[in-house]
Coordinates of C-alpha atoms in Angstrom, one line a residue:
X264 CA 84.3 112.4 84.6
X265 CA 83.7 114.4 87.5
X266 CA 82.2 112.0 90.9
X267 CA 80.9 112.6 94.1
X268 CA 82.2 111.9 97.4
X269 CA 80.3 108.9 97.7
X270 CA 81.7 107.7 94.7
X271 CA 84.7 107.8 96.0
X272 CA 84.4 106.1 99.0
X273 CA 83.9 108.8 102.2
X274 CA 80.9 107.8 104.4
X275 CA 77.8 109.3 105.0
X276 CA 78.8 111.2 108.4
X277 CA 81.6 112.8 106.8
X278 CA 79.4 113.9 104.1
X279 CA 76.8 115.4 106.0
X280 CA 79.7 117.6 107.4
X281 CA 81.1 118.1 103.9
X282 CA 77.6 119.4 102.5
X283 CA 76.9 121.8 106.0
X284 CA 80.3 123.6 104.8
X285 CA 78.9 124.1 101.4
X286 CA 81.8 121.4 99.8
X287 CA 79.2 119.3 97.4
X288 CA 81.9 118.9 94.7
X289 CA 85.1 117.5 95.0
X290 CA 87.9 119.1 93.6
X291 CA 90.3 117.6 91.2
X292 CA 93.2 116.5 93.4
X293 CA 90.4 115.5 95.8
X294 CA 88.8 113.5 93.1
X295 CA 93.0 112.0 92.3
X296 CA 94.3 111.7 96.1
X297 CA 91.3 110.2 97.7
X298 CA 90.5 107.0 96.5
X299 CA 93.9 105.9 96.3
X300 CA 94.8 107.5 100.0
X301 CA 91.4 105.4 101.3
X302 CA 92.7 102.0 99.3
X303 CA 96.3 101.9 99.6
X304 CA 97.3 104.5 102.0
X305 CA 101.1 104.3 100.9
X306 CA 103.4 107.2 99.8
X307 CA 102.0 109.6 98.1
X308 CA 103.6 113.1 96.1
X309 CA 100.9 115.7 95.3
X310 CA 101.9 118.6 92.9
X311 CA 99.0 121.1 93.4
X312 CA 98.5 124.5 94.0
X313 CA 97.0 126.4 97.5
X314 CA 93.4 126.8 97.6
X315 CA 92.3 123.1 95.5
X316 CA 91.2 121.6 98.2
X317 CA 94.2 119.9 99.7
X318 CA 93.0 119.8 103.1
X319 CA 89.9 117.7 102.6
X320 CA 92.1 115.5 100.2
X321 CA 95.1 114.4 102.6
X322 CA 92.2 114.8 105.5
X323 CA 89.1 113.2 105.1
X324 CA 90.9 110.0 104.3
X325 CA 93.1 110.7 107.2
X326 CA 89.9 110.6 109.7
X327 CA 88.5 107.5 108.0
X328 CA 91.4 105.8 108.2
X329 CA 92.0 106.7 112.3
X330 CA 91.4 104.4 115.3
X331 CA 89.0 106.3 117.3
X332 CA 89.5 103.8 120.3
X333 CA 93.2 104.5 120.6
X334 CA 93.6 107.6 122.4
X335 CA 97.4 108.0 120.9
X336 CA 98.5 110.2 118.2
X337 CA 98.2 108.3 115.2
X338 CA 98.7 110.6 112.6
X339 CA 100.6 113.8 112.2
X340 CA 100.7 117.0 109.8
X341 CA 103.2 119.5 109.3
X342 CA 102.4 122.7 107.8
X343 CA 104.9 125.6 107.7
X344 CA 103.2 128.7 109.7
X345 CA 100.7 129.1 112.4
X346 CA 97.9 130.2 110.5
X347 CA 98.1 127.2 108.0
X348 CA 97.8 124.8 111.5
X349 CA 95.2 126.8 113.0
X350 CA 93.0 126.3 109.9
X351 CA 93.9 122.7 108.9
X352 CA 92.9 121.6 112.7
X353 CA 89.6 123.9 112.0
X354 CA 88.9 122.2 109.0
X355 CA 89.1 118.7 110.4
X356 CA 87.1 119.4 113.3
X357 CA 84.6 120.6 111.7
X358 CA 85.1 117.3 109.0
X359 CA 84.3 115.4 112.3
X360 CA 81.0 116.7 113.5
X361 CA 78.8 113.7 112.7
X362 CA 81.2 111.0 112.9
X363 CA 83.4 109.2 115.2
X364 CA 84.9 111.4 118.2
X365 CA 88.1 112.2 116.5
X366 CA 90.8 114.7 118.3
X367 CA 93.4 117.1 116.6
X368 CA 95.5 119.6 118.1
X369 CA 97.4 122.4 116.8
X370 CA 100.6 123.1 117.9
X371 CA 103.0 126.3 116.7
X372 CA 105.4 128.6 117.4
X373 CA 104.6 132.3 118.9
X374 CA 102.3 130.5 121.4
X375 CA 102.6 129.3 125.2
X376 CA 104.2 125.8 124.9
X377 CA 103.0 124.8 128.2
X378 CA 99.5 125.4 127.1
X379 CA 100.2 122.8 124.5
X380 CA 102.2 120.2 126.5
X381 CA 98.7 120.2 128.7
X382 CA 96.3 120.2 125.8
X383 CA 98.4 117.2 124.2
X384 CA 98.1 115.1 127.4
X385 CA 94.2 115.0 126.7
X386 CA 93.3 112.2 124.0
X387 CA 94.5 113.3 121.0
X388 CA 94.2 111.3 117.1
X389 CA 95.9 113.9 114.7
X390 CA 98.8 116.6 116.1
X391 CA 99.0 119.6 113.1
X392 CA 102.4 121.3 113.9
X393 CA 104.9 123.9 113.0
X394 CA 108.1 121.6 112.6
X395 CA 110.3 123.9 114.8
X396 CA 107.5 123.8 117.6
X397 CA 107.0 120.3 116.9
X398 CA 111.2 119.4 117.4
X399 CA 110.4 121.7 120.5
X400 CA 108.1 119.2 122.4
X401 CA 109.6 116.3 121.1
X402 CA 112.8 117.3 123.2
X403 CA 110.3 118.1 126.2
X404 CA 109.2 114.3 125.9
X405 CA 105.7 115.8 125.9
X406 CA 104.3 114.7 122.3
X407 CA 104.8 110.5 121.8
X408 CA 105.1 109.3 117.8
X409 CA 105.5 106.0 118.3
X410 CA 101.9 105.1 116.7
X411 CA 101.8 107.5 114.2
X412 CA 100.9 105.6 111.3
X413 CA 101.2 108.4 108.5
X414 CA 102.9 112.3 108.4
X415 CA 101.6 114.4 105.9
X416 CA 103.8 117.2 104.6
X417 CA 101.3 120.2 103.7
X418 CA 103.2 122.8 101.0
X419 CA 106.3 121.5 101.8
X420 CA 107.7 123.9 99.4
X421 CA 107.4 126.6 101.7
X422 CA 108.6 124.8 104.2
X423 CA 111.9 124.4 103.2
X424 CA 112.0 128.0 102.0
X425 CA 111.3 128.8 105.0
X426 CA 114.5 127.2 106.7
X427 CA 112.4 124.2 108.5
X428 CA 115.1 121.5 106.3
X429 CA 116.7 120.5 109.6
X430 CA 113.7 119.9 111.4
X431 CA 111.8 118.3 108.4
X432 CA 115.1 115.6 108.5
X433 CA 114.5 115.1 112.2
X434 CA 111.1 114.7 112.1
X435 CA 111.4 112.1 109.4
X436 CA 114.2 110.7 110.8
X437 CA 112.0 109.9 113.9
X438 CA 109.1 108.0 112.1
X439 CA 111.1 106.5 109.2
X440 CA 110.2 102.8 109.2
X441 CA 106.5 103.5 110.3
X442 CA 104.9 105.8 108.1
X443 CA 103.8 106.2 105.0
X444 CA 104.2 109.8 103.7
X445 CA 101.7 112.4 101.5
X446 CA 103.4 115.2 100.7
X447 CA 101.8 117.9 98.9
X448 CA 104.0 120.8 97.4
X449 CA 103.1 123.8 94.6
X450 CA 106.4 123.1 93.1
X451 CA 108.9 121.0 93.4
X452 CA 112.4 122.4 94.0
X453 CA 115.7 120.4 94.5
X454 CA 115.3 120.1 98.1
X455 CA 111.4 118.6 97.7
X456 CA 113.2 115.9 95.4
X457 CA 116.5 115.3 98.5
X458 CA 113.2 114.4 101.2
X459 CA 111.6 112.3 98.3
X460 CA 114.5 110.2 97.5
X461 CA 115.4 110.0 101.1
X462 CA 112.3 109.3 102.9
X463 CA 110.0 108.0 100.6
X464 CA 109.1 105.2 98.6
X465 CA 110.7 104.6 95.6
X466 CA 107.1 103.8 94.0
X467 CA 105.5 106.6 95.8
X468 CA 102.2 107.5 93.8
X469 CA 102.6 110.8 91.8
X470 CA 99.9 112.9 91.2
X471 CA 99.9 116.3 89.7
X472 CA 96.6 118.4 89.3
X473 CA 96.5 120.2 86.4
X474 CA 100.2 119.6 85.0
X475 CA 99.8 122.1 82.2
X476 CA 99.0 124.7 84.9
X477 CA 101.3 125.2 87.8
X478 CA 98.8 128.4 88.7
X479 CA 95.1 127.9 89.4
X480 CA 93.2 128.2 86.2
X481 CA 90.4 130.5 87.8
X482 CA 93.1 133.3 87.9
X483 CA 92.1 136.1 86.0
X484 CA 95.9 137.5 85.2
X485 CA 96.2 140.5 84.1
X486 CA 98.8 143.7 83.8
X487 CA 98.5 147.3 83.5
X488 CA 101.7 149.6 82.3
X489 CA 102.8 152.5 84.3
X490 CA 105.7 154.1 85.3
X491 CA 107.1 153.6 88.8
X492 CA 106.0 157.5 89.7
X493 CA 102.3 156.0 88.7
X494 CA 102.1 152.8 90.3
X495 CA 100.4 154.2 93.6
X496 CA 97.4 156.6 91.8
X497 CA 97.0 153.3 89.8
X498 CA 96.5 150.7 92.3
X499 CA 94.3 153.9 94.1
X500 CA 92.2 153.6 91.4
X501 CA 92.0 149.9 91.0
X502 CA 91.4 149.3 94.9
X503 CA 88.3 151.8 94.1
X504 CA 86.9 149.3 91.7
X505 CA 87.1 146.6 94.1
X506 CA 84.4 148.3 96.3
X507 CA 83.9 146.0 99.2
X508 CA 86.2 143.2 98.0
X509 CA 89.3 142.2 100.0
X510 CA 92.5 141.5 98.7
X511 CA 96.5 141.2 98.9
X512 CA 99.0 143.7 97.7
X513 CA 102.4 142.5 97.3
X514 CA 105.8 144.2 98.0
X515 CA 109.5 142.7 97.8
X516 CA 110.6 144.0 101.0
X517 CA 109.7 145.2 104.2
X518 CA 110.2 148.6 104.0
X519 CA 108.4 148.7 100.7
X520 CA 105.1 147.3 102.3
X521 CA 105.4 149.5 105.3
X522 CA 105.6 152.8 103.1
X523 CA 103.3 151.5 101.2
X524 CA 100.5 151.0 103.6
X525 CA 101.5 154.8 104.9
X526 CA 100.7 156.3 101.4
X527 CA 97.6 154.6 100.9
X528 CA 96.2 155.2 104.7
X529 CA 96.9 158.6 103.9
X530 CA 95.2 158.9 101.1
X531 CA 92.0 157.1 103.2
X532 CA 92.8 154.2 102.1
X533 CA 93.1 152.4 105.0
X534 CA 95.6 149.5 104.9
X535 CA 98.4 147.7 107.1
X536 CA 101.5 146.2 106.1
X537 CA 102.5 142.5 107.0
X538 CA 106.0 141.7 106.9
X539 CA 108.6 138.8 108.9
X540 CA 110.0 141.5 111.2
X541 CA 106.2 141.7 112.8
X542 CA 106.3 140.2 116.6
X543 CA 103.6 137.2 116.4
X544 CA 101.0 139.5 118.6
X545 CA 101.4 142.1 116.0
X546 CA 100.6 139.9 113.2
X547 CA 97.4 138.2 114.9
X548 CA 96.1 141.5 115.6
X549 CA 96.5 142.7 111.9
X550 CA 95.1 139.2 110.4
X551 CA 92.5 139.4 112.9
X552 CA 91.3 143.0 111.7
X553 CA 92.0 142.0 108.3
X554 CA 90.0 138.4 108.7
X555 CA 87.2 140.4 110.7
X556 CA 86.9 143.2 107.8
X557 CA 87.4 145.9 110.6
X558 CA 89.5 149.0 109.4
X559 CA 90.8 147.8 106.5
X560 CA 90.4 145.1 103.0
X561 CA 93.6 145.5 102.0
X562 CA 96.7 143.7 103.0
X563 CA 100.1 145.0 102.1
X564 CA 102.8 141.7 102.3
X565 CA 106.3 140.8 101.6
X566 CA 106.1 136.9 100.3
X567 CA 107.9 135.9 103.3
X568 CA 105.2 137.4 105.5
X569 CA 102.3 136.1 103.6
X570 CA 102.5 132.4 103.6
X571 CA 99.8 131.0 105.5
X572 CA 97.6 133.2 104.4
X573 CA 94.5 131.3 103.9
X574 CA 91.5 133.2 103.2
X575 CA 88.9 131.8 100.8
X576 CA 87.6 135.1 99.6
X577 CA 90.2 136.8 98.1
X578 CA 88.9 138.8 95.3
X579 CA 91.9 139.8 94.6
X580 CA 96.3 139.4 94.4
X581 CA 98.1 142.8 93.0
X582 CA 102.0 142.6 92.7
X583 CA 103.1 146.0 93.2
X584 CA 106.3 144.6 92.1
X585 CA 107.1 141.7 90.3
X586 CA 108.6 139.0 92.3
X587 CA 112.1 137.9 91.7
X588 CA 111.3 134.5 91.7
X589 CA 108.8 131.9 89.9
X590 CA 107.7 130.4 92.4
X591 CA 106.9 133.5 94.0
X592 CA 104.1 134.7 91.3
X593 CA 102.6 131.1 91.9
X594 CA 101.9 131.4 95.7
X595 CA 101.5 134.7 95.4
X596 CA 98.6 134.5 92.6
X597 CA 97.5 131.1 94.8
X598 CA 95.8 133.5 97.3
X599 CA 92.6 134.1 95.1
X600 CA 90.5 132.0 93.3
X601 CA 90.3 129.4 96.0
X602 CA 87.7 127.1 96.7
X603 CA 86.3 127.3 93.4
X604 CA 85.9 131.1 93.1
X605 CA 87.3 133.2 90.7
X606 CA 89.9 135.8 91.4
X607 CA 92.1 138.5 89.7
X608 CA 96.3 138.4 89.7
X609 CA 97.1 142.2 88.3
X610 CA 100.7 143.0 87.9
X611 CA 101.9 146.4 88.1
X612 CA 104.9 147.1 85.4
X613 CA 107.0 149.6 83.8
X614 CA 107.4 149.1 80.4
X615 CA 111.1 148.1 80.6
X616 CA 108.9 145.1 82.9
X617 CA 107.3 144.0 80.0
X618 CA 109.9 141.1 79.8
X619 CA 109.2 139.9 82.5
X620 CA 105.4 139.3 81.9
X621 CA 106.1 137.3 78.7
X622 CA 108.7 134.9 80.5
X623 CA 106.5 134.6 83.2
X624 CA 103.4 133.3 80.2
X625 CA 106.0 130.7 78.7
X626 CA 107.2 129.5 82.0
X627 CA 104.0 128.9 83.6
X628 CA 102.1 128.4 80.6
X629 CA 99.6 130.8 81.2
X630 CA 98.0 133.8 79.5
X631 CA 98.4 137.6 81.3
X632 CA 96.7 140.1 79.3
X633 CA 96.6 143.8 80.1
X634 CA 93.9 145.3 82.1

């Protein structure tokens, strides 16, 4: 039975925040994580997918459970990419506007780190880090752990696929002994279970939102057959039906997405290409044109490239080719349908692809029908 936030225990000036950023339901890991992260606090492992709600989950009970007299960082999250920070220190400011003076600060890579060795000298509750910028100012002295009191690991799958393994065990390392630990993950990979076994709890509470599903069930996921000669006239034409809707496209490599965002510009079709060779600048300036709706609605991506993407209104995730891995078509679908919107995951494939759609069905337990 679904309850409210009341119900489960978050206080009145939270919730007058809550209901002036339209979130009047709580989600289901919400409804799971909550409670138990407001009662006991202690080591938690959260399997769910992006765009359920994690941040209000691991962060409203994170700013109830803060000392707003003690100026010190008390609690710290580490999120794998800029973008992810920027929007999980957003998100709990804005959690805090009728409540208790609460601080957070962002910190990340691609920025001026003496900017943030000043802002972090102002009273500050919650530092929300990239762990390689974090390992950064921890060797600078100029960020103090000693009271942190929990660490939440935010899809610490990507993370690690991201190469952040030695930081994560030096970070950890650090606060072992004082913490409790929430980690929430999308999957959970060999190298989630090595940081589990090594710095958690043995009875760390498991949740997992909608086992049966490791994708979202609002996903509309669907596949259309062409040949590789027709794959660009057919996205053409399904990027026409879309209208004003904005949405990802998704390329294995680099050069792939770049080519890609050529042909359809030149067919008026404006769109730009994010991949991991863009210089930090470069990429703010396209997210911010893509975020702002100037120029262009669709974003062209390599899966490295895209994590951190975190828009909630995605109509849209089309994989121009199929990824090689699982995990892949999970964060990669994980774009749309957040929030509690609905949202389309369209594959394009070639017959001989075919496969590959029905391994992807068993694996994930989920139903892709053609479009």
């Amino acid at each position: 039975m679904s309850r409210t936030f009341a119900q489960l225990g978050i206080t009145d000036s939270f919730r007058k925040a809550l209901e002036e950023n339209g979130i009047l339901d709580p989600t289901p890991i919400q409804q799971k994580a909550i409670p138990f992260l407001l009662e006991k606090g202690t080591d938690l492992i959260a399997q769910a997918q992006t765009g359920t709600g994690k941040t209000a989950a691991f962060g409203l009970p994170l700013l109830q459970k803060l000392d707003p007299a003690n100026p010190k960082v008390q609690a710290l999250v580490l999120a794998p990419t800029r973008e992810l920070c920027q929007q999980i220190a957003k998100q709990l400011f804005r959690f805090t506007k009728y409540g208790p003076r609460l601080f957070s600060e962002a910190v990340y890579g691609g920025a001026a780190i003496g900017d943030q060795m000043k802002a972090l000298q102002r009273p500050t509750h919650i530092v929300v880090a990239t762990p390689g910028r974090l390992i950064d100012l921890l060797e600078r002295e100029a960020v103090d752990l000693s009271q942190v009191r929990t660490v939440v690991l935010d899809e610490a799958d990507e993370m690690l696929s991201m190469g952040f393994k030695k930081e994560l065990d030096q970070i950890l390392a650090k606060t072992r002994g004082k913490r409790y630990t929430w980690l929430f993950s999308a999957t959970m990979p060999p190298d989630i279970q090595a940081i589990i076994k090594k710095y958690m709890a043995p009875d760390a509470h498991r949740i997992q939102v909608d086992a049966q599903h490791q994708v979202n069930k609002d996903i509309d996921h669907r596949y259309i057959i062409c040949e590789e000669n027709e794959k660009l006239p057919v996205l053409l034409d399904f990027l026409r039906q879309q209208e004003d809707s904005r949405g990802l496209v998704f390329c294995k490599t680099k050069n792939g997405a770049q080519t890609l965002a050529k042909q359809l510009s030149a067919r008026n079709y404006p769109s730009e290409a994010l991949h991991g060779d863009l210089q930090q600048r470069e990429r703010d300036r396209v997210m911010r044109a893509f975020r702002n709706r100037r120029e262009f609605q669709t974003l062209i991506a390599t899966d490295v490239a895209a994590r951190g993407i975190h828009l909630d209104d995605m109509a849209y995730v089309v994989h121009y080719q199929l990824p090689d891995q699982l995990e892949y078509y999970t964060h990669r679908s994980g774009r749309t349908a957040r929030a509690g919107k609905k949202g389309y995951s369209v594959a394009l494939v070639t017959p001989r692809e075919l496969a590959d759609i029905k391994a992807l069905e068993k694996a994930l337990d989920i139903k892709i029908r053609p479009l």
